CSV table of C-alpha atoms in Angstrom, one decimal:
chain,number,residue,atom,x,y,z
A,858,PHE,CA,-5.1,3.6,-17.1
A,859,TYR,CA,-3.8,0.1,-16.4
A,860,ARG,CA,-0.8,0.6,-18.7
A,861,GLY,CA,0.9,3.2,-16.6
A,862,VAL,CA,-0.3,6.4,-18.4
A,863,SER,CA,-1.2,9.6,-16.6
A,864,THR,CA,-4.6,9.7,-15.1
A,865,ARG,CA,-7.3,11.6,-16.9
A,866,TYR,CA,-10.7,12.6,-15.5
A,867,ASP,CA,-12.3,10.4,-18.3
A,868,HIS,CA,-10.8,7.3,-16.4
A,869,ILE,CA,-12.8,8.3,-13.3
A,870,LEU,CA,-16.0,8.9,-15.3
A,871,VAL,CA,-16.0,5.3,-16.7
A,872,GLY,CA,-14.9,3.8,-13.3
A,873,LEU,CA,-11.5,2.5,-14.3
A,874,ASP,CA,-9.9,3.6,-11.0
A,875,ILE,CA,-9.7,1.5,-7.9
A,876,GLU,CA,-11.4,3.3,-5.1
A,877,ARG,CA,-9.6,3.9,-1.9
A,878,PRO,CA,-12.3,4.5,0.7
A,879,GLU,CA,-10.0,5.0,3.7
A,880,LYS,CA,-8.1,7.8,1.9
A,881,MET,CA,-11.3,9.3,0.7
A,882,GLU,CA,-12.6,9.4,4.3
A,883,GLU,CA,-9.3,10.9,5.4
A,884,VAL,CA,-9.7,13.7,2.8
A,885,SER,CA,-13.3,14.3,4.0
A,886,ARG,CA,-12.3,14.5,7.6
A,887,GLU,CA,-9.6,17.0,6.9
A,888,PHE,CA,-12.0,19.2,4.8
A,889,ALA,CA,-14.4,19.2,7.8
A,890,GLU,CA,-11.8,21.3,9.7
A,891,ASN,CA,-9.8,22.9,6.9
A,892,ARG,CA,-10.4,24.8,3.7
A,893,VAL,CA,-7.2,23.5,2.1
A,894,VAL,CA,-6.2,19.9,1.8
A,895,ILE,CA,-2.9,18.8,0.2
A,896,ILE,CA,-2.5,15.3,-1.2
A,897,ARG,CA,1.2,14.6,-1.3
A,898,GLY,CA,3.4,11.6,-2.2
A,899,ALA,CA,5.9,10.3,-4.7
A,900,SER,CA,5.2,10.1,-8.4
A,901,GLY,CA,2.8,7.3,-9.3
A,902,GLN,CA,1.2,7.0,-5.8
A,903,GLY,CA,-2.3,7.9,-7.1
A,904,LYS,CA,-2.6,11.5,-6.0
A,905,THR,CA,-4.4,12.7,-9.2
A,906,THR,CA,-6.7,9.7,-9.2
A,907,LEU,CA,-7.7,10.1,-5.6
A,908,ALA,CA,-8.3,13.8,-6.1
A,909,TYR,CA,-10.4,13.3,-9.2
A,910,ARG,CA,-12.4,10.6,-7.5
A,911,TYR,CA,-13.1,12.8,-4.4
A,912,LEU,CA,-14.2,15.8,-6.6
A,913,ARG,CA,-16.4,13.5,-8.6
A,914,GLU,CA,-18.2,12.2,-5.6
A,915,HIS,CA,-18.4,15.4,-3.4
A,916,PHE,CA,-18.9,18.3,-5.8
A,917,PRO,CA,-21.4,18.7,-8.8
A,918,ASN,CA,-19.7,19.4,-12.1
A,919,GLN,CA,-20.6,23.1,-12.1
A,920,TRP,CA,-19.2,23.6,-8.6
A,921,ARG,CA,-15.6,22.4,-9.2
A,922,PHE,CA,-12.8,24.1,-11.1
A,923,GLN,CA,-9.3,22.9,-12.1
A,924,VAL,CA,-6.3,25.2,-12.4
A,925,GLN,CA,-3.8,23.5,-14.8
A,926,LEU,CA,-1.0,26.0,-15.0
A,927,ILE,CA,0.2,29.0,-12.9
A,928,GLN,CA,2.7,31.0,-14.9
A,929,ASN,CA,3.8,33.5,-12.3
A,930,ARG,CA,2.6,35.4,-9.2
A,931,GLN,CA,0.5,37.9,-11.2
A,932,HIS,CA,-1.1,35.0,-13.1
A,933,ALA,CA,-1.9,33.4,-9.7
A,934,LEU,CA,-3.5,36.6,-8.4
A,935,SER,CA,-5.7,37.0,-11.5
A,936,ILE,CA,-6.8,33.4,-11.3
A,937,GLY,CA,-7.6,33.8,-7.6
A,938,THR,CA,-9.7,37.0,-8.3
A,939,ALA,CA,-11.7,35.2,-11.0
A,940,LEU,CA,-12.4,32.2,-8.7
A,941,VAL,CA,-13.3,34.3,-5.7
A,942,GLY,CA,-15.8,36.2,-7.9
A,943,GLN,CA,-17.3,32.9,-9.1
A,944,ALA,CA,-17.7,31.7,-5.5
A,945,LYS,CA,-19.4,34.9,-4.5
A,946,ALA,CA,-21.8,34.7,-7.5
A,947,LEU,CA,-22.8,31.1,-6.8
A,948,GLY,CA,-23.1,31.7,-3.0
A,949,ILE,CA,-22.4,28.0,-2.4
A,950,PRO,CA,-19.2,26.0,-1.6
A,951,ILE,CA,-17.1,25.3,-4.6
A,952,ALA,CA,-14.0,23.1,-5.1
A,953,VAL,CA,-10.8,24.3,-6.7
A,954,TYR,CA,-8.3,21.6,-7.7
A,955,LEU,CA,-4.6,22.3,-8.4
A,956,ASP,CA,-2.4,19.5,-9.8
A,957,VAL,CA,1.0,21.1,-9.1
A,958,SER,CA,3.9,20.5,-11.4
A,959,ALA,CA,7.6,21.3,-10.7
A,960,SER,CA,7.3,24.5,-12.8
A,961,ASP,CA,4.4,25.8,-10.7
A,962,VAL,CA,6.4,27.7,-8.1
A,963,ASP,CA,3.7,30.3,-7.4
A,964,TRP,CA,0.9,28.0,-6.5
A,965,PRO,CA,1.1,28.9,-2.8
A,966,GLU,CA,0.2,32.5,-3.7
A,967,LEU,CA,-3.0,31.3,-5.3
A,968,VAL,CA,-3.9,28.9,-2.5
A,969,LYS,CA,-3.3,31.7,0.1
A,970,GLN,CA,-5.8,34.0,-1.7
A,971,LEU,CA,-8.4,31.2,-2.1
A,972,ALA,CA,-8.1,30.1,1.5
A,973,LEU,CA,-9.5,33.4,2.7
A,974,HIS,CA,-12.9,32.8,1.2
A,975,ARG,CA,-15.3,30.7,3.3
A,976,ASN,CA,-17.1,29.1,0.3
A,977,ILE,CA,-13.9,27.8,-1.4
A,978,ARG,CA,-12.4,24.4,-0.7
A,979,VAL,CA,-8.9,23.9,-2.2
A,980,LEU,CA,-7.6,20.5,-3.1
A,981,VAL,CA,-3.9,20.2,-4.1
A,982,ALA,CA,-2.1,17.2,-5.5
A,983,ILE,CA,1.7,17.6,-5.4
A,984,ARG,CA,4.8,15.4,-5.5
A,985,GLU,CA,6.6,15.2,-2.2
A,986,GLU,CA,9.8,16.8,-3.5
A,987,ASP,CA,7.8,19.8,-4.9
A,988,PHE,CA,5.9,20.2,-1.6
A,989,ARG,CA,9.2,20.3,0.4
A,990,ARG,CA,10.7,22.7,-2.0
A,991,ALA,CA,7.7,25.1,-1.6
A,992,ASN,CA,8.5,25.2,2.1
A,993,ILE,CA,5.0,26.4,3.1
A,994,SER,CA,4.0,26.8,6.7
A,995,GLY,CA,0.7,27.3,8.6
A,996,ALA,CA,1.6,30.9,9.0
A,997,GLU,CA,0.8,31.6,5.3
A,998,PHE,CA,-2.5,29.6,5.3
A,999,GLN,CA,-4.0,26.8,7.3
A,1000,PHE,CA,-3.9,23.4,5.6
A,1001,ALA,CA,-4.1,19.7,6.2
A,1002,SER,CA,-2.1,17.1,4.3
A,1003,VAL,CA,-2.9,13.5,3.3
A,1004,GLU,CA,0.2,11.5,2.5
A,1005,LEU,CA,0.0,8.6,0.0
A,1006,ARG,CA,2.3,5.6,0.3
A,1007,LEU,CA,1.2,2.1,-0.8
A,1008,ASN,CA,1.5,-0.4,2.0
A,1009,LEU,CA,0.8,-4.1,2.3
A,1010,SER,CA,-2.8,-3.8,3.6
A,1011,GLU,CA,-3.9,-1.4,0.9
A,1012,ALA,CA,-2.1,-3.3,-1.8
A,1013,ARG,CA,-4.0,-6.5,-0.9
A,1014,LYS,CA,-7.3,-4.7,-1.2
A,1015,ILE,CA,-6.3,-3.2,-4.5
A,1016,TYR,CA,-5.2,-6.5,-5.8
A,1017,LYS,CA,-8.5,-8.1,-5.0
A,1018,SER,CA,-10.4,-5.2,-6.7
A,1019,LEU,CA,-8.3,-5.5,-9.8
A,1020,LEU,CA,-9.0,-9.2,-10.2
A,1021,GLU,CA,-12.7,-8.6,-10.0
A,1022,ARG,CA,-12.5,-6.5,-13.2
A,1023,TRP,CA,-9.3,-7.6,-15.0
A,1024,THR,CA,-7.8,-10.9,-16.1
A,1025,PRO,CA,-4.1,-10.3,-16.7
A,1026,ALA,CA,-2.2,-12.5,-19.1
A,1027,GLU,CA,0.0,-13.7,-16.4
A,1028,LEU,CA,-2.1,-14.3,-13.3
A,1029,LEU,CA,0.0,-13.8,-10.2
A,1030,THR,CA,-1.1,-14.5,-6.6
A,1031,PHE,CA,-0.9,-11.5,-4.3
A,1032,GLU,CA,2.2,-12.9,-2.6
A,1033,GLU,CA,3.9,-13.3,-6.0
A,1034,ALA,CA,2.9,-9.9,-7.2
A,1035,TRP,CA,4.0,-8.2,-3.9
A,1036,ASN,CA,7.4,-10.0,-3.8
A,1037,ARG,CA,8.1,-9.2,-7.4
A,1038,PHE,CA,7.0,-5.6,-6.8
A,1039,GLY,CA,9.7,-5.5,-4.2
A,1040,GLU,CA,7.2,-4.7,-1.3
A,1041,ASP,CA,7.8,-1.0,-1.8
A,1042,GLY,CA,7.1,1.5,-4.6
A,1043,PRO,CA,4.4,3.5,-6.4
A,1044,LEU,CA,0.8,2.4,-6.7
A,1045,MET,CA,1.0,2.9,-10.5
A,1046,GLU,CA,3.7,0.3,-10.8
A,1047,PHE,CA,1.9,-2.2,-8.6
A,1048,VAL,CA,-1.2,-1.9,-10.7
A,1049,PHE,CA,0.8,-2.2,-13.9
A,1050,LEU,CA,2.4,-5.4,-12.6
A,1051,VAL,CA,-0.9,-7.0,-11.7
A,1052,THR,CA,-2.7,-6.1,-14.9
A,1053,GLN,CA,0.1,-6.4,-17.4
A,1054,GLY,CA,2.1,-9.4,-16.0
A,1055,ASN,CA,5.5,-7.6,-15.8
A,1056,THR,CA,6.9,-4.6,-14.0
A,1057,LEU,CA,6.8,-1.1,-15.5
A,1058,HIS,CA,10.6,-0.9,-15.1
A,1059,GLU,CA,11.0,-4.1,-17.2
A,1060,ARG,CA,8.7,-2.7,-19.9
A,1061,LEU,CA,10.5,0.6,-20.2
A,1062,LEU,CA,13.8,-1.1,-20.2
A,1063,GLN,CA,12.7,-3.3,-23.1
A,1064,GLN,CA,11.7,-0.2,-25.0
A,1065,VAL,CA,15.0,1.6,-24.4
A,1066,ARG,CA,17.0,-1.4,-25.4
A,1067,ARG,CA,15.0,-1.8,-28.6
A,1068,ILE,CA,15.7,1.9,-29.5
A,1069,GLU,CA,19.4,1.4,-28.7
A,1070,ASP,CA,19.5,-1.7,-31.0
A,1071,GLU,CA,17.8,0.2,-33.8
A,1072,ALA,CA,20.1,3.2,-33.4
A,1073,ARG,CA,23.2,0.9,-33.6
A,1074,GLY,CA,21.7,-0.8,-36.7
A,1075,GLY,CA,21.1,2.5,-38.4
A,1076,LEU,CA,17.4,2.1,-38.3
A,1077,ARG,CA,16.9,5.3,-36.3
A,1078,ASP,CA,17.6,8.8,-37.7
A,1079,ALA,CA,20.2,10.8,-35.7
A,1080,ALA,CA,17.7,13.7,-35.4
A,1081,GLU,CA,15.1,11.4,-33.9
A,1082,ILE,CA,17.6,10.2,-31.3
A,1083,GLU,CA,18.4,13.8,-30.5
A,1084,LEU,CA,14.7,14.6,-30.1
A,1085,LEU,CA,14.3,11.6,-27.7
A,1086,ARG,CA,17.4,12.9,-25.7
A,1087,LEU,CA,15.9,16.4,-25.3
A,1088,VAL,CA,12.5,15.0,-24.4
A,1089,SER,CA,14.1,12.7,-21.7
A,1090,ILE,CA,15.9,15.7,-20.1
A,1091,ALA,CA,12.8,17.9,-20.2
A,1092,SER,CA,10.6,15.2,-18.7
A,1093,ALA,CA,13.2,14.5,-15.9
A,1094,PHE,CA,12.9,18.2,-14.9
A,1095,ASP,CA,9.2,18.5,-15.7
A,1096,SER,CA,10.1,21.3,-18.1
A,1097,ARG,CA,8.3,22.8,-21.0
A,1098,VAL,CA,9.9,22.5,-24.5
A,1099,GLN,CA,9.7,24.9,-27.5
A,1100,LEU,CA,8.3,22.5,-30.1
A,1101,GLY,CA,9.2,24.5,-33.2
A,1102,PRO,CA,13.0,24.3,-32.8
C-alpha cells in the first residue's frame, strides 16, 4: 500500500490506510440526503481507499456489494435487476460500490436503475476525466459528489499519521516532504515520498532507465520490449489486452 500499488480491500482490513475523517463525514452527510454519492478526483487521490473505508465502517459485509465490470448496457440492466432483487429480499439498506474504469461507459445506466430503489445506496469512485466524459446530469438521477484533492492541511495530518506507524529510510520533515512533493499532486505520490524517501516519479524513472540500458546492452529480448510497449499503451488508455497473442 505504501509502495504506490493499487488499493485492495485487504489493505483496509489490516488498517494500512490513513483515515480521512473529514472526507468520511462529507460522504455521510451526502448519503443522508442522496441515494447516490460519487467520489471523484485525479488518479491516485485515494478514491478507492476512501470508498473501501466508508463501506467497511458503515455497512456489514453481507449488506455491501461491489460491481467490478460493466460490459455493456444489457449487462448493466441485468446486474441492476439482480441487485434490486437482493435489496428486496433483505428488506434493509444495502450498499453497491462501483469503481469505474475508462472502459465502463454504461455505468450511468446501472446507477440510474439502482437509484430508484429506496433501500439501495450507491457509492461510485471515478476519475475526474471519466466523470466529465460521462456527462451525467441530475435529470437522469439525483446524486451528490465528493471531490478529492490533497491540500496542505490534509497533507500535514496524513504526514503525522504516517510517522506514527512508519519509519522511512530517509526521514523528511513535513516542510521538506511538502516542498519536494511540489505542493500539489496525488495523495498516493505524497504517501510514497514520505514512506519510501523518494518520489514515485523518480522511482519509475529509475526503472525505465534501467530497462533502456539493458535493452541497449542486449540483455532484454526484443519480444519482451515489445510486450512492455503494448502494456504501456494499454495502461495509458485503461484498455484490456488479449493475453494469448
